[in-house]
Coordinates of C-alpha atoms in Angstrom, one line a residue:
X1 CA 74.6 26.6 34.2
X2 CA 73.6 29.4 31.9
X3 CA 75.1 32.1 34.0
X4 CA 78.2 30.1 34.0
X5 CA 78.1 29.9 30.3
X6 CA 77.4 33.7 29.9
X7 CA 80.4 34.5 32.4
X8 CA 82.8 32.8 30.3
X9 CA 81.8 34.2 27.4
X10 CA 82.4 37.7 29.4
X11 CA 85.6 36.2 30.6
X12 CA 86.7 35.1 26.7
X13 CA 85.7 38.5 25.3
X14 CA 87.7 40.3 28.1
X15 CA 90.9 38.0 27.4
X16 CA 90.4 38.6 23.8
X17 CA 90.3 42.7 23.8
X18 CA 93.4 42.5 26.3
X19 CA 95.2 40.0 24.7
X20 CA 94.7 42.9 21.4
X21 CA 95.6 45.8 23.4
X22 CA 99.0 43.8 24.5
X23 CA 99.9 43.3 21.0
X24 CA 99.4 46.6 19.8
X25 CA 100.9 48.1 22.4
X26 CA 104.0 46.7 21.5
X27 CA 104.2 49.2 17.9
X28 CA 102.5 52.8 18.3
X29 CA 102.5 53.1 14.7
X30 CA 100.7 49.7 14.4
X31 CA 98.4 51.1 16.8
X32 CA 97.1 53.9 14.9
X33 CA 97.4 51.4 11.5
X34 CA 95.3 49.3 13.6
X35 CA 92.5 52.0 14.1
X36 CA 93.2 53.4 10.4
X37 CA 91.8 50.1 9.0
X38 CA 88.8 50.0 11.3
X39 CA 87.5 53.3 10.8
X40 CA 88.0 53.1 6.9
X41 CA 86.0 49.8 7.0
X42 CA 83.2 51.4 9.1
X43 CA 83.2 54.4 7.5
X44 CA 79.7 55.1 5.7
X45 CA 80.8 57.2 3.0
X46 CA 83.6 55.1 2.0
X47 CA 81.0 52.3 1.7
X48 CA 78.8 54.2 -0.7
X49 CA 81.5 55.7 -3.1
X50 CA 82.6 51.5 -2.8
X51 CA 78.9 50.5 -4.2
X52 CA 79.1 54.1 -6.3
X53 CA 81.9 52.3 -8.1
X54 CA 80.6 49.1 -8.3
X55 CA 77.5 50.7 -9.8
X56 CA 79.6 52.6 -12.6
X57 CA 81.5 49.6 -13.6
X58 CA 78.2 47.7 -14.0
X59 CA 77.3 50.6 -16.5
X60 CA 80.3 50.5 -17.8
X61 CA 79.8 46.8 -19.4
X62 CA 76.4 47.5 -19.9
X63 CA 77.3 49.9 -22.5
X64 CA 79.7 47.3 -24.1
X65 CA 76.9 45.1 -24.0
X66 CA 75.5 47.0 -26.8
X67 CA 77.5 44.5 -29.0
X68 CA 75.7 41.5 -27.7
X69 CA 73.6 39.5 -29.9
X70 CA 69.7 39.8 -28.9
X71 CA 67.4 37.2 -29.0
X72 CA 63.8 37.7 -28.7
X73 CA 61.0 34.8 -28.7
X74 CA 57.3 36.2 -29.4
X75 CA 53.9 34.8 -29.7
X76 CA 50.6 35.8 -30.3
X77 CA 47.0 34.7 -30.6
X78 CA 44.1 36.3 -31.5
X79 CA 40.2 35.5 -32.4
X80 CA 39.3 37.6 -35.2
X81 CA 36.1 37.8 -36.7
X82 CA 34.3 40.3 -39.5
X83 CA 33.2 41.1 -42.6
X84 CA 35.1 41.0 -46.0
X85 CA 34.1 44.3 -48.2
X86 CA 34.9 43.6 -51.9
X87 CA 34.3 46.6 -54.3
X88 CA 36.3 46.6 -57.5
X89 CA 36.5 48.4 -60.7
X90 CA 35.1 46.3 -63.7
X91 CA 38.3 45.4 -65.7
X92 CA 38.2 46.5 -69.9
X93 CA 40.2 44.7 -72.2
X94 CA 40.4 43.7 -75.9
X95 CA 40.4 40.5 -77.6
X96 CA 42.3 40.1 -80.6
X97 CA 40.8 39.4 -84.2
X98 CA 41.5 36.1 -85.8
X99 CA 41.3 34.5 -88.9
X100 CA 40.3 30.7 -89.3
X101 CA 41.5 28.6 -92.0
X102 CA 38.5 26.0 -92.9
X103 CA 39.4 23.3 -95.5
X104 CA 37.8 23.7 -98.6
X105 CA 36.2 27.0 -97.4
X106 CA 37.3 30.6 -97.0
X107 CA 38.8 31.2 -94.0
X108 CA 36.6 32.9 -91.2
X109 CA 37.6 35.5 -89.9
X110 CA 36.1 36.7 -86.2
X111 CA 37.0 40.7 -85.3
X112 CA 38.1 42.0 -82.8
X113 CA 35.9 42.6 -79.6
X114 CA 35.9 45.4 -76.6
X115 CA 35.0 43.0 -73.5
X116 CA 35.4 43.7 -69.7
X117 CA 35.6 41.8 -66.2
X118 CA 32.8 42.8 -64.1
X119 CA 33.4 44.3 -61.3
X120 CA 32.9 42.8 -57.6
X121 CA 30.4 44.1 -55.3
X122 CA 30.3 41.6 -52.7
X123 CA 31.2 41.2 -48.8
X124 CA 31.6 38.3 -46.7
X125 CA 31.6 36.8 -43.1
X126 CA 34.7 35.8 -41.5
X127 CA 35.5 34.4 -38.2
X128 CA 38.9 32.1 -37.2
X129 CA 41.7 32.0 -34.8
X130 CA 45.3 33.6 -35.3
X131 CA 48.2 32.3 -34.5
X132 CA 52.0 34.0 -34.9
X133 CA 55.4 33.4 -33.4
X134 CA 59.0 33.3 -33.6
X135 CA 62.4 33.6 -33.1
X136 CA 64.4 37.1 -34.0
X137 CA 67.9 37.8 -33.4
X138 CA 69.7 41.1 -33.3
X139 CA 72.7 41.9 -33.2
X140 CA 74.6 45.7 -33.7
X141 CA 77.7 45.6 -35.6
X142 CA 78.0 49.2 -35.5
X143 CA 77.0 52.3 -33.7
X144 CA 78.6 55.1 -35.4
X145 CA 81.5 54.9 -32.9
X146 CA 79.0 56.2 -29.6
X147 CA 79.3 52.9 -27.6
X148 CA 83.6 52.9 -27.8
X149 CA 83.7 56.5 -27.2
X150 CA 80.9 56.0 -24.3
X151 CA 82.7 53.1 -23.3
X152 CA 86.2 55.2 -22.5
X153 CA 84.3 58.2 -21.1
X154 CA 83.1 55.6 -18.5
X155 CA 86.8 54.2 -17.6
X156 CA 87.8 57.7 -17.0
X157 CA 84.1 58.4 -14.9
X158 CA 85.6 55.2 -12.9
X159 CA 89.1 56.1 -12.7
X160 CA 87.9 60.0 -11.1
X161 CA 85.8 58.1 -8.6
X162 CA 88.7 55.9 -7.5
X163 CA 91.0 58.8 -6.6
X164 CA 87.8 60.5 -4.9
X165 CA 87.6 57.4 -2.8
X166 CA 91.5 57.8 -2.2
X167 CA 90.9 61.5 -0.8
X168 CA 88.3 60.2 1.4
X169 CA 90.4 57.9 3.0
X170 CA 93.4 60.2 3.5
X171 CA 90.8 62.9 5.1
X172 CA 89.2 59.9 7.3
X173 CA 93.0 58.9 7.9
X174 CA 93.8 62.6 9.0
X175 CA 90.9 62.6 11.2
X176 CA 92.1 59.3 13.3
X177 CA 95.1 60.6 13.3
X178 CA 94.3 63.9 15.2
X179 CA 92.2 62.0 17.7
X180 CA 94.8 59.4 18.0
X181 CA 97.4 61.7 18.7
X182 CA 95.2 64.0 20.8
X183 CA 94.8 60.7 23.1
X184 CA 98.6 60.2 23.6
X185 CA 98.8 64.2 24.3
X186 CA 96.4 64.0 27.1
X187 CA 98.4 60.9 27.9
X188 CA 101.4 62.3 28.0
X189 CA 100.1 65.3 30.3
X190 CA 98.5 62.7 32.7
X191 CA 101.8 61.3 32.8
X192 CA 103.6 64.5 33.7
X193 CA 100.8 65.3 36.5
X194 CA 101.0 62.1 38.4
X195 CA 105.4 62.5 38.4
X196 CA 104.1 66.5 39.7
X197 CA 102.1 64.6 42.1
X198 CA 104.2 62.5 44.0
X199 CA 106.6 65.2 44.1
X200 CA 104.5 67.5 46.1
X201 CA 103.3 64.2 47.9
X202 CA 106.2 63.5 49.4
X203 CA 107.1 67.6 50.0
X204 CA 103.9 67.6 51.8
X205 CA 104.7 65.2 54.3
X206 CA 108.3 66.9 54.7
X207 CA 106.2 70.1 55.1
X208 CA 103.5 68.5 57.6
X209 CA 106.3 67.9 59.7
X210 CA 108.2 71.1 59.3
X211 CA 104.9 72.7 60.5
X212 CA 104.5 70.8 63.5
X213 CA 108.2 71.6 64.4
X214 CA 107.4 75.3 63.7
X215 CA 109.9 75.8 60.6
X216 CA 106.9 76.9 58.0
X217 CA 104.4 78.7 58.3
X218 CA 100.3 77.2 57.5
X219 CA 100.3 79.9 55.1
X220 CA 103.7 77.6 53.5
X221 CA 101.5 74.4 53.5
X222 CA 98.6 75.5 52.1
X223 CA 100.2 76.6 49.3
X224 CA 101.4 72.8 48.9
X225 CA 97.8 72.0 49.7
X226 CA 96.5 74.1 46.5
X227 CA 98.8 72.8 44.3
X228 CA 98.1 69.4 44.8
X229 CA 94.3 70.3 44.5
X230 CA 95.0 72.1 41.1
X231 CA 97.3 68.9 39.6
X232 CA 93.9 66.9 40.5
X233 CA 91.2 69.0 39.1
X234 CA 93.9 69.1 36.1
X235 CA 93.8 65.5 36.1
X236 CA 90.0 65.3 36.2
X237 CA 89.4 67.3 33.2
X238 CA 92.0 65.2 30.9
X239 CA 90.6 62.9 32.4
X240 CA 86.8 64.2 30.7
X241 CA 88.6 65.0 27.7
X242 CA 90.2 61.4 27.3
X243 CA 86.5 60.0 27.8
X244 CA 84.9 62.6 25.2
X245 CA 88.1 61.6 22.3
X246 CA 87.7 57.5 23.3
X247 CA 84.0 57.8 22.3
X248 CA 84.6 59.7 19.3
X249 CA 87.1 56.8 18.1
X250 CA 84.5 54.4 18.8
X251 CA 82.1 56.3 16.6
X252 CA 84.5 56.4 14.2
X253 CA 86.4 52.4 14.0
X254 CA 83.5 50.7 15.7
X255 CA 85.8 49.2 18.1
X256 CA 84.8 48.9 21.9
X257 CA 85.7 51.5 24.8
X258 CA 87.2 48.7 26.4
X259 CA 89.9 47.8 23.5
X260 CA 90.3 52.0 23.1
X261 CA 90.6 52.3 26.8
X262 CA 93.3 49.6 27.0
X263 CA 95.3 50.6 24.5
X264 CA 98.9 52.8 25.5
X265 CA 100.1 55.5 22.9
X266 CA 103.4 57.6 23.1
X267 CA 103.5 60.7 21.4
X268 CA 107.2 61.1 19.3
X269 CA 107.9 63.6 16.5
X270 CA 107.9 62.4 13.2
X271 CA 111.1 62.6 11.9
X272 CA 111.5 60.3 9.0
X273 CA 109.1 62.2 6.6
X274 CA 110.2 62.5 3.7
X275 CA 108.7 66.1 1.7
X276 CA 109.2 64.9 -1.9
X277 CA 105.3 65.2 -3.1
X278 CA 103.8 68.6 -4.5
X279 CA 100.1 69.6 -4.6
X280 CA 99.9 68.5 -8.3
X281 CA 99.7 64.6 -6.9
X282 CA 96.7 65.6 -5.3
X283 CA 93.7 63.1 -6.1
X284 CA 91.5 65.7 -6.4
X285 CA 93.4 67.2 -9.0
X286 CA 94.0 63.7 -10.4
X287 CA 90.1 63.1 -10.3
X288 CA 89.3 66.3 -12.6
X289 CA 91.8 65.6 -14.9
X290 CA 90.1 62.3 -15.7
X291 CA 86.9 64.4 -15.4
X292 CA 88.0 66.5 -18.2
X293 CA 89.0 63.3 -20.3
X294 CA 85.6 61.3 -20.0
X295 CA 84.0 64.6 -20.9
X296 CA 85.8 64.8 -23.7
X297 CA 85.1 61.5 -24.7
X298 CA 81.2 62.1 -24.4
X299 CA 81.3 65.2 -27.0
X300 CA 83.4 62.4 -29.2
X301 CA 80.2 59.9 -29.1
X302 CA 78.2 62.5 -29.9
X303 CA 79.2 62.4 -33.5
X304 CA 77.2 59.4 -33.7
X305 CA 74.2 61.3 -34.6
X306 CA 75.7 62.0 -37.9
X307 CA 77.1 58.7 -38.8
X308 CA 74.8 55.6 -39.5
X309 CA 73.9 52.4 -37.4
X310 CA 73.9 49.0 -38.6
X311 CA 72.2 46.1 -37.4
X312 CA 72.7 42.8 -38.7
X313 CA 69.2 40.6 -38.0
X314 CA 67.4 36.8 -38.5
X315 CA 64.2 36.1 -37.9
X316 CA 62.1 32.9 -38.0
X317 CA 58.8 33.0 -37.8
X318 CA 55.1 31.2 -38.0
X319 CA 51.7 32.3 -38.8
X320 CA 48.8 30.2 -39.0
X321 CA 44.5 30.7 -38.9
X322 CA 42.9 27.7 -37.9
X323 CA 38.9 26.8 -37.9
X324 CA 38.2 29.3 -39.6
X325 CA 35.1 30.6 -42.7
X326 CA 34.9 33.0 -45.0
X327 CA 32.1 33.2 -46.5
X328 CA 30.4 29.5 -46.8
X329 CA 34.1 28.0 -47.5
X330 CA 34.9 26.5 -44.0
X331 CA 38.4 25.6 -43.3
X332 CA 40.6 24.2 -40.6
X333 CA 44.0 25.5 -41.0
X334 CA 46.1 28.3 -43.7
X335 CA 49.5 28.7 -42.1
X336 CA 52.6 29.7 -43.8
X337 CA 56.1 28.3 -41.7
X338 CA 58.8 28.6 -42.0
X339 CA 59.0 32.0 -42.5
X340 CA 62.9 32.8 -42.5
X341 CA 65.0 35.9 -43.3
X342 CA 68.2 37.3 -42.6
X343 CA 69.6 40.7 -44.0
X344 CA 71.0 44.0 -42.6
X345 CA 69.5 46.9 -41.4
X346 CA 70.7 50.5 -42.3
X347 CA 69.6 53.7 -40.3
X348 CA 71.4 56.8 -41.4
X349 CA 69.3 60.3 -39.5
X350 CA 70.0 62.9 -42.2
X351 CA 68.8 65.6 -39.9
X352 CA 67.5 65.2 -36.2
X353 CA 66.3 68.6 -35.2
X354 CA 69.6 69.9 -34.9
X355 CA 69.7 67.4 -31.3
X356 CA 73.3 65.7 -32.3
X357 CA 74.4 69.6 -32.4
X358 CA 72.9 70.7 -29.2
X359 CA 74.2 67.9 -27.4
X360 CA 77.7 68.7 -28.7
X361 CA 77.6 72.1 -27.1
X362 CA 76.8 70.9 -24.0
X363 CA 79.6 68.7 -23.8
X364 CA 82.0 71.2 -25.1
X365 CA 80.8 73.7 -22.0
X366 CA 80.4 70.5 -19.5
X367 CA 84.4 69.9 -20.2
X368 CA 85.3 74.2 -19.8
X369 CA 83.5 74.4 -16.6
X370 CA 85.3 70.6 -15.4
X371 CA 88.2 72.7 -16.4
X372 CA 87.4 76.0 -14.4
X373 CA 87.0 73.3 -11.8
X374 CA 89.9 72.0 -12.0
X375 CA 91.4 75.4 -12.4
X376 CA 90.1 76.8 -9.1
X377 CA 91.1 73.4 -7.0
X378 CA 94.5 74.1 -8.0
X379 CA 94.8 77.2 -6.7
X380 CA 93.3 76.4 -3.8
X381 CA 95.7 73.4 -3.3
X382 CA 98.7 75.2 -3.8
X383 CA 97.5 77.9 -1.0
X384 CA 96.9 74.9 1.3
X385 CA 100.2 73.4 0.2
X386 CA 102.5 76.2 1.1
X387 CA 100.7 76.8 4.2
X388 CA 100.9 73.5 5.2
X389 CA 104.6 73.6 4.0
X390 CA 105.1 76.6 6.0
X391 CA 103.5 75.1 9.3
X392 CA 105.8 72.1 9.1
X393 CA 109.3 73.6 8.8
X394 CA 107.9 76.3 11.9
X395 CA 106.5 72.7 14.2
X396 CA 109.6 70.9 13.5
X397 CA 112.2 73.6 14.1
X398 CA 109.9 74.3 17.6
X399 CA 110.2 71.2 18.5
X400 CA 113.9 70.9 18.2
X401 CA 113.5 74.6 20.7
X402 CA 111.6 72.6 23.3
X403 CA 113.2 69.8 23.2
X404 CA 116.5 72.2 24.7
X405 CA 113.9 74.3 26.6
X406 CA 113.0 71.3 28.6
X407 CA 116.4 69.7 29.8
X408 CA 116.7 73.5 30.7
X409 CA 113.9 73.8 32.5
X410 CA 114.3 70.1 34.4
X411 CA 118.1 71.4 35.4
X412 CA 116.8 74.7 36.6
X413 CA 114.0 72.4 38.8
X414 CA 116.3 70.2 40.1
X415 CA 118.8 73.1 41.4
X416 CA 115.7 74.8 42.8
X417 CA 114.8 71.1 44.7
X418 CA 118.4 71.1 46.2
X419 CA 118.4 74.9 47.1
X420 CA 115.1 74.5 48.8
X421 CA 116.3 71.5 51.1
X422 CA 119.8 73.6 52.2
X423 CA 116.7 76.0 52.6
X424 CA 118.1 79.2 50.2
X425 CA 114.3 79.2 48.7
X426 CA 111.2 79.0 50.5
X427 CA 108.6 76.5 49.3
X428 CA 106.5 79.0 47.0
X429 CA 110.0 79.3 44.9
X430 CA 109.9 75.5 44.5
X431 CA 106.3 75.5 43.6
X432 CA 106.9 78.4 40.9
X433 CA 110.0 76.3 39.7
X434 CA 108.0 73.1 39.5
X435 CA 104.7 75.3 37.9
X436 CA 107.2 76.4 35.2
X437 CA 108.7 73.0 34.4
X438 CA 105.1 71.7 34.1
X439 CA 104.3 74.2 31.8
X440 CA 106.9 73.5 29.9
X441 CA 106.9 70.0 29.2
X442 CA 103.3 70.2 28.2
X443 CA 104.1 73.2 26.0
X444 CA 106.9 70.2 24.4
X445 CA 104.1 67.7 23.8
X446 CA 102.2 70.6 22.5
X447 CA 104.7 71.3 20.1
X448 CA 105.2 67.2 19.0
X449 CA 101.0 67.2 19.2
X450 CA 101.5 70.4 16.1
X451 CA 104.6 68.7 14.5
X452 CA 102.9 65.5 14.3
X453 CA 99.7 67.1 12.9
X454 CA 101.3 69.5 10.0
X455 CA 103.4 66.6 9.1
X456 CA 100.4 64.3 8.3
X457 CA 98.8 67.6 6.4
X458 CA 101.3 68.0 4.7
X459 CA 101.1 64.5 3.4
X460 CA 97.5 64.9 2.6
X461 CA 98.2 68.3 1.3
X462 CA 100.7 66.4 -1.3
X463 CA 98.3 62.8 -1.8
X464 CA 100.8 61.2 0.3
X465 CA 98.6 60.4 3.3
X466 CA 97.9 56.7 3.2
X467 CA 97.8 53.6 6.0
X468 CA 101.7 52.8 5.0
X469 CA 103.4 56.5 5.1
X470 CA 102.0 57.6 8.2
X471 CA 103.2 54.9 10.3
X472 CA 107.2 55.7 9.0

């Protein structure tokens, strides 16, 4: 019963990866959107510049936290025990003459005397337990504009990593794409040797016979012999190379050999692309200039060293010592609550070692060499631009060539077929006829193969390479 089970479940999984290869087969270009989407979600890059981003927007509201209230709750205890040291000064003072009025007397009169409180020489034992806690809230009303300038140099941080993550996926798009097309070359080759095949198939019987009745020579048929050899050692190494470019798609989309295997591609020109992009809409141009931005943004919150902070706080607190002596007086509990206070706190760094400075200049030469960076990249993507421009116009023009080339080529095969069977040629003219209309139709696919290719450069070269353009 469990093998029964387990065969079906084969069976399903079959039907399904069919079933898929049928319906793509139906669009080429949602065929290589199909694999587009696979191997940008299974791409490990991708996935980290994803969690990279995800990571810098979680800084990103951390630093806005900054404007949170705080609230802290605290508590200690203690046992304290020691000795009280009292050593004062005696204190001096004067007390005032005075004159007393007695009735039927003269008054008295008492002069003033020079009289001091002795001083203290005394220490005591003490022992008890301590208690404190509380409540304190925090909360920053201002930071000398660091946490807004901070805050913006971390949207522009985020915004460069997105159009990093945008170039990845139009390099991980070109990639498919010359694999893809690669496929449908060696396709398209296959194609062209199996049509070569049956052709010399069914010559070979006409020639079998023509040797037997003594109208060719063995030297004739052998040569028909060699060339049908040569079409299947051909077909045996696209035949490797298909295998080698299927397992490199599976690396790259995940997918099974089984659904890559299935699947049909044509190779056609692409004709409907539209050059309207330049270099400048490059991400990676896009990503310094944001670059630049958040830098500049930094050496902005770094003025913050010379501008105060303020800090509103409340605070409520208890403090207590229980069963405790000093001296012989025993007692079982002092404690002071509530103990409340709210107010604002001021901090204003008149000089800091000259740190706020030193921090500025390094933000001031991060944001020159961003734009030295930025500087070189462009030049760099402008070369690659008009080369890529270049290759385009020569690919397309070619295949336009080829295209004529090859209805030239099949006419001047199909006059050499008929001139061979009113017997004009001999069968190694056929075979050099057929050799050169081989060569070239694959020399055509070649051509679309290179077309194909500097087009989707071209886009990638201009930041136009995405899922949606390179299907048009």
């Amino acid at each position: 019963m469990k093998k029964g089970i387990l065969l079906s479940i084969l069976w399903l999984s079959s039907f399904v990866i069919y079933s898929r290869a049928q319906e793509l087969a139906l669009d080429s270009s949602r065929q290589l959107s199909y694999f587009i989407e696979a191997a940008i979600a299974h791409n490990k890059l991708l996935k980290s510049q994803r969690l990279e981003l995800e990571k810098q927007g979680l800084i990103k509201k951390q630093i806005y936290h900054t404007y949170l209230p705080k609230l802290e709750a605290s508590g200690t205890y203690a046992y304290s025990k020691g000795k009280l040291n009292i050593d004062t000064d005696p204190v001096p003072f004067t007390f005032p003459g005075l004159t007393l009025p007695i009735t039927g007397m003269p008054p008295m009169t008492i002069p003033p005397m020079d009289m001091a409180i002795p001083g203290l020489d005394h220490s005591m034992d003490y022992s008890g337990n301590l208690w404190m806690g509380g409540l304190t809230a925090k909360w920053t009303i201002f930071t000398g504009l660091k946490v807004p300038y901070l805050g913006k140099a971390m949207q522009h941080k985020i915004r460069a990593e997105e159009y990093m993550l945008d170039q990845s996926e139009a390099d991980i798009i070109e990639e498919v794409s010359f694999y893809y097309d690669n496929i449908a070359l060696l396709a398209q080759s296959s194609k062209l040797l199996q049509e070569s095949e049956k052709r010399l198939d069914r010559e070979s019987k006409v020639a079998k016979h023509a040797l037997q009745e003594g109208l060719i020579t063995q030297h004739d048929f052998q040569k028909i012999e060699i060339a049908i050899l040569e079409l299947a050692s051909k077909q045996i190494e696209y035949d490797g190379k298909r295998s080698l470019l299927h397992l490199k798609l599976k690396q790259m989309t995940d997918l099974s050999l089984e659904e890559i295997a299935l699947v049909k591609i044509d190779l056609h020109p692409i004709k409907s692309f539209n050059h309207v992009g330049t270099y400048l809409n490059r991400p990676e141009l896009k990503a310094l200039d944001e670059a630049i931005i958040a830098n500049e943004y930094k050496a902005k919150s770094e003025l913050s060293g010379y501008l105060p902070k303020a800090q509103v706080f409340a605070t409520h607190q208890y403090a207590g010592f229980t069963n405790g002596e000093v001296g012989p007086v025993g007692f079982n509990k002092i404690n002071a609550y509530p103990i409340n206070a709210v107010g604002v706190g001021l901090k204003w760094e008149l000089f800091d070692g000259l740190h706020t400075h030193s921090e500025r200049k390094k933000a001031k030469i991060e944001i020159l060499q961003t734009q030295n960076k930025r500087d070189e990249a462009a030049e760099l993507l402008m070369l690659n631009y008009n080369n890529c421009y270049s290759n385009f116009q020569v690919n397309t023009a070619k295949e336009a060539l080829k295209i004529k080339q090859q209805e030239s080529s099949l006419k001047s095969l199909q006059i050499s077929y008929k001139e061979y069977q009113n017997g004009l040629i001999n069968i190694s003219e056929l075979l050099e006829a057929l050799t050169d209309y081989e060569k070239i139709v694959l020399d055509y696919y070649q051509t679309v193969f290179d077309q194909r290719q500097s087009a989707v450069k071209l886009m990638n070269a201009t930041g136009d390479l995405n899922a949606l353009s390179i299907q048009k």
